[in-house]
PDB file of C-alpha atoms in Angstrom:
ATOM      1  CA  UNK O   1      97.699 104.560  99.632  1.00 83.00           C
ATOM      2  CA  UNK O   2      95.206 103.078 102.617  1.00 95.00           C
ATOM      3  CA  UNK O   3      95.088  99.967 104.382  1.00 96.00           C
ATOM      4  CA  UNK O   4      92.945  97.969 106.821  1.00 97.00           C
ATOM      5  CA  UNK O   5      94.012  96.350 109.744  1.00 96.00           C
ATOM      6  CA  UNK O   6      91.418  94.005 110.801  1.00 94.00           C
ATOM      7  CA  UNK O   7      92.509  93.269 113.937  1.00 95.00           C
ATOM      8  CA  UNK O   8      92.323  96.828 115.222  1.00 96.00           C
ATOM      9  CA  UNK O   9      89.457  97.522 117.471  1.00 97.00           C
ATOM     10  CA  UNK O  10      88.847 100.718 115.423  1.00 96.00           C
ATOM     11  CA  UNK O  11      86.086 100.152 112.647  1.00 97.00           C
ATOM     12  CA  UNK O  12      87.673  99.422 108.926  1.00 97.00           C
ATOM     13  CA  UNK O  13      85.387 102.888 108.077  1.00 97.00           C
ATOM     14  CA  UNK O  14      86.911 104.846 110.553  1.00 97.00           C
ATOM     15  CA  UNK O  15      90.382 103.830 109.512  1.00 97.00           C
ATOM     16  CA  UNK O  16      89.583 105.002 106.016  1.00 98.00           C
ATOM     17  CA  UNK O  17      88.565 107.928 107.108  1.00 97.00           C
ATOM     18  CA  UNK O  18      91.788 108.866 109.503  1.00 97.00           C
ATOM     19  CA  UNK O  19      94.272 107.871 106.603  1.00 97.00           C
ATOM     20  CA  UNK O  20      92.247 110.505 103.924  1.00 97.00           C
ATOM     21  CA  UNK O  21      91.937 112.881 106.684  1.00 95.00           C
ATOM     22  CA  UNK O  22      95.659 112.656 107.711  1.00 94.00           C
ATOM     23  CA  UNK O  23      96.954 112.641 104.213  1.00 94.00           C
ATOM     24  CA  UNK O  24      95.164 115.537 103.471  1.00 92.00           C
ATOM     25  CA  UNK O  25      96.766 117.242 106.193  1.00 88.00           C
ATOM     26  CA  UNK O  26     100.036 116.446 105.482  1.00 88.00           C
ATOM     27  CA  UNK O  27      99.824 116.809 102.062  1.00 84.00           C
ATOM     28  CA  UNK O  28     100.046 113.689 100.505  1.00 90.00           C
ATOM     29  CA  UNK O  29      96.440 113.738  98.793  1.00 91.00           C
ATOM     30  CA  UNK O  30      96.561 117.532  97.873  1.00 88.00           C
ATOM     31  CA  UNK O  31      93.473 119.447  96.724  1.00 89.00           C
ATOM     32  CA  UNK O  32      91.292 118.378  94.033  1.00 91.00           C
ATOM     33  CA  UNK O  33      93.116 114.478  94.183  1.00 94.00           C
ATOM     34  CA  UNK O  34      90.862 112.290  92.600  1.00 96.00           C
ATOM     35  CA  UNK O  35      89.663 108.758  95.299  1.00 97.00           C
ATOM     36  CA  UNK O  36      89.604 105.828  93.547  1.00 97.00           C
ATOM     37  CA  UNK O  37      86.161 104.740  93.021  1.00 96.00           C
ATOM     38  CA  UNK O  38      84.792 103.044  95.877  1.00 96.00           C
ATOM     39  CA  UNK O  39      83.773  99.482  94.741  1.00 97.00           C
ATOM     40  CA  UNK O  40      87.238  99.581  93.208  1.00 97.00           C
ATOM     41  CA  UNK O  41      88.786 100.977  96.750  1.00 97.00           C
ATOM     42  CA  UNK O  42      86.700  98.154  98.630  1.00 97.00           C
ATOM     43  CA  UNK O  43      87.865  95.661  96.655  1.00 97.00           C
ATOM     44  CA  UNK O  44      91.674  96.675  97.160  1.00 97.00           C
ATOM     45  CA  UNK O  45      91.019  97.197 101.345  1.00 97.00           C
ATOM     46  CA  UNK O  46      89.535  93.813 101.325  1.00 96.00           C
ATOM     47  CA  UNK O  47      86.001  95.328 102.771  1.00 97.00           C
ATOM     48  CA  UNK O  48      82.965  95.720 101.641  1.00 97.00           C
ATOM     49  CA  UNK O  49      81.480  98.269  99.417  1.00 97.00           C
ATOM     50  CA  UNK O  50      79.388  99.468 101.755  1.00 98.00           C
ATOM     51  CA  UNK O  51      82.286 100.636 104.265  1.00 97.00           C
ATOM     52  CA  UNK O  52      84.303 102.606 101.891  1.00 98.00           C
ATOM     53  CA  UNK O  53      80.638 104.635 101.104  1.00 97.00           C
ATOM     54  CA  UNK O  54      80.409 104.790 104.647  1.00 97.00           C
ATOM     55  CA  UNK O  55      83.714 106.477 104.604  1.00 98.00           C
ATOM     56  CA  UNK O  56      83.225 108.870 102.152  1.00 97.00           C
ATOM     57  CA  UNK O  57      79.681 109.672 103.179  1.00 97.00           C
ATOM     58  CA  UNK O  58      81.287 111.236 106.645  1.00 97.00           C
ATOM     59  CA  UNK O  59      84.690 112.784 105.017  1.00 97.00           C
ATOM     60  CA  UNK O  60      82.081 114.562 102.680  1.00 95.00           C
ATOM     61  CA  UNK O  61      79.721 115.708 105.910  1.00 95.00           C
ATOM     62  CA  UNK O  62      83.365 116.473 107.125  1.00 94.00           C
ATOM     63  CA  UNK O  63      83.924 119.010 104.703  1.00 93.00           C
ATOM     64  CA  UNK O  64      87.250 116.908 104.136  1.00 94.00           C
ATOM     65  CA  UNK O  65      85.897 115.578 100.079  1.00 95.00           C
ATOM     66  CA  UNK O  66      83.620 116.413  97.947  1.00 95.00           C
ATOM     67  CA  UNK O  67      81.899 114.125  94.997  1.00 93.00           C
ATOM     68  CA  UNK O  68      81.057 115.307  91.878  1.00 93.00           C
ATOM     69  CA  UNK O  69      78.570 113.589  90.319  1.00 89.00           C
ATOM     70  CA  UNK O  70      79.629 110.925  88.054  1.00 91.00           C
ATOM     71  CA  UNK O  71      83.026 112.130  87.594  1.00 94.00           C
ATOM     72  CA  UNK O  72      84.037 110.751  91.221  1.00 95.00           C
ATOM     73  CA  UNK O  73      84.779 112.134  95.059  1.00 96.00           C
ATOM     74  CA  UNK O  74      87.844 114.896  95.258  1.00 96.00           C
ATOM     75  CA  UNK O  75      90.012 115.947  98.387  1.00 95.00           C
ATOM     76  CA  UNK O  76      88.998 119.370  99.441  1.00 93.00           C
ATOM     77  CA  UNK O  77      92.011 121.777  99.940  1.00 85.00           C
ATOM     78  CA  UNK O  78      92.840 123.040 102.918  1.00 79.00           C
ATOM     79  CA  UNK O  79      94.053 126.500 103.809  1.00 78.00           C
ATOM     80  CA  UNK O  80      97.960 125.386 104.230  1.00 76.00           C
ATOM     81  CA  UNK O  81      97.417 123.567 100.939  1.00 75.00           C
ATOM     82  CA  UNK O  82      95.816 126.818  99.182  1.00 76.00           C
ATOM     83  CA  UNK O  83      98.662 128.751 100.954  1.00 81.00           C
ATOM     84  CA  UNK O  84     101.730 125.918  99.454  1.00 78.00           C
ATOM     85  CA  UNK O  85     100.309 125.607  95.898  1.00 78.00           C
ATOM     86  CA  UNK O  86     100.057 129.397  95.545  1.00 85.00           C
ATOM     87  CA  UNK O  87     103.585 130.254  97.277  1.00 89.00           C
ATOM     88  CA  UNK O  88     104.913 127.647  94.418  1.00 87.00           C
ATOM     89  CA  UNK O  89     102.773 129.513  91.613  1.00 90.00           C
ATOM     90  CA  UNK O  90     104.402 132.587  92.507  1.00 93.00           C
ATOM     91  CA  UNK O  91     107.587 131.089  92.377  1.00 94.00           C
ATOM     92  CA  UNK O  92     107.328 129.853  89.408  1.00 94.00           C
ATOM     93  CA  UNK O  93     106.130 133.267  87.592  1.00 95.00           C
ATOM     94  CA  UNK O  94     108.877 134.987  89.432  1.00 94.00           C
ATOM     95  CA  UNK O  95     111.371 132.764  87.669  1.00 95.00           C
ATOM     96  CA  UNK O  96     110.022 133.028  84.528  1.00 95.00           C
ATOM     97  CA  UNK O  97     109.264 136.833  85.013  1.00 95.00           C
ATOM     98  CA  UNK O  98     113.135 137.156  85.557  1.00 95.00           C
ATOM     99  CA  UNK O  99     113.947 134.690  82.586  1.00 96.00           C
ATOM    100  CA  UNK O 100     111.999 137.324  80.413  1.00 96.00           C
ATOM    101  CA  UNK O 101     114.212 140.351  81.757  1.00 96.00           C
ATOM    102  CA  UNK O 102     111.812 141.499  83.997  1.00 95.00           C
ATOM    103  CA  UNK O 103     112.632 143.370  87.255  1.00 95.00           C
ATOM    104  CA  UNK O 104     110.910 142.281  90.582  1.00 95.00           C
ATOM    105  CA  UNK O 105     108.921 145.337  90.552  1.00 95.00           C
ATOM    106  CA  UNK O 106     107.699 145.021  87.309  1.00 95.00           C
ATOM    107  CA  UNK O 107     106.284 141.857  88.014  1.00 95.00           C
ATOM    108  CA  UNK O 108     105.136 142.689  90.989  1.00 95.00           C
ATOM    109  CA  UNK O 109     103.555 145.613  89.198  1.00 94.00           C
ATOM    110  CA  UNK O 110     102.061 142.950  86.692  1.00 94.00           C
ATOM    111  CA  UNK O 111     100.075 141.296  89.115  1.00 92.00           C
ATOM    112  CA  UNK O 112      98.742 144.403  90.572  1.00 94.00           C
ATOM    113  CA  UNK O 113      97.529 145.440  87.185  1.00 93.00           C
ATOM    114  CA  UNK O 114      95.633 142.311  87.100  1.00 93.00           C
ATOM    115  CA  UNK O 115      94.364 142.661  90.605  1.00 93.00           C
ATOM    116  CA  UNK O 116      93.258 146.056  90.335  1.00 94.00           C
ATOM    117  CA  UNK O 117      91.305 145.156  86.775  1.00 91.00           C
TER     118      UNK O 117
END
């Protein structure tokens, strides 16, 4: 998932920070992926604990995670992400809309019922 290069000139924290921040934005960690712990992320980077806090100290500031208490740090969506996962939900009750017999517009008119209440 990450990696370190030590020989960059760019801080191990900062490098952290890039790969979450560009794998958010592509997509790869998508909203509400759970980071591995961070003595257990240290330990697999080959750096100290301290960095990887470091790391997720800013990409919290950052608005980019968020930790929850005990339960661990989470990727924050982003709007493209909101905007993918939802375009797929609808898919998906489209499909099965049709599978029950529905029409378009009755499923269509479905979801407006359930807006509108």
């Amino acid at each position: 998932m990450l990696r370190v290069d030590p020989t960059l000139p760019t801080p191990p924290f900062e490098q952290i920070k890039a790969q979450i921040t560009a794998q958010r934005a592509s997509g790869e960690l998508p909203a509400d992926q759970r980071l591995p712990p961070v003595r257990r992320l240290a330990t697999e980077l080959g750096v100290a604990a301290n960095t990887v806090a470091r790391a997720y100290r800013e990409l919290e500031a950052a608005g980019i995670i968020e930790t929850r208490g005990r339960h661990g740090s989470f990727v924050v969506g982003t709007e493209a992400s909101a905007r993918s996962e939802a375009t797929a939900a609808a898919r998906e009750y489209l499909e099965r809309a049709r599978r029950l017999g529905l029409g378009d517009a009755d499923a269509v008119g479905l979801l407006q019922e359930i807006i509108d209440s």
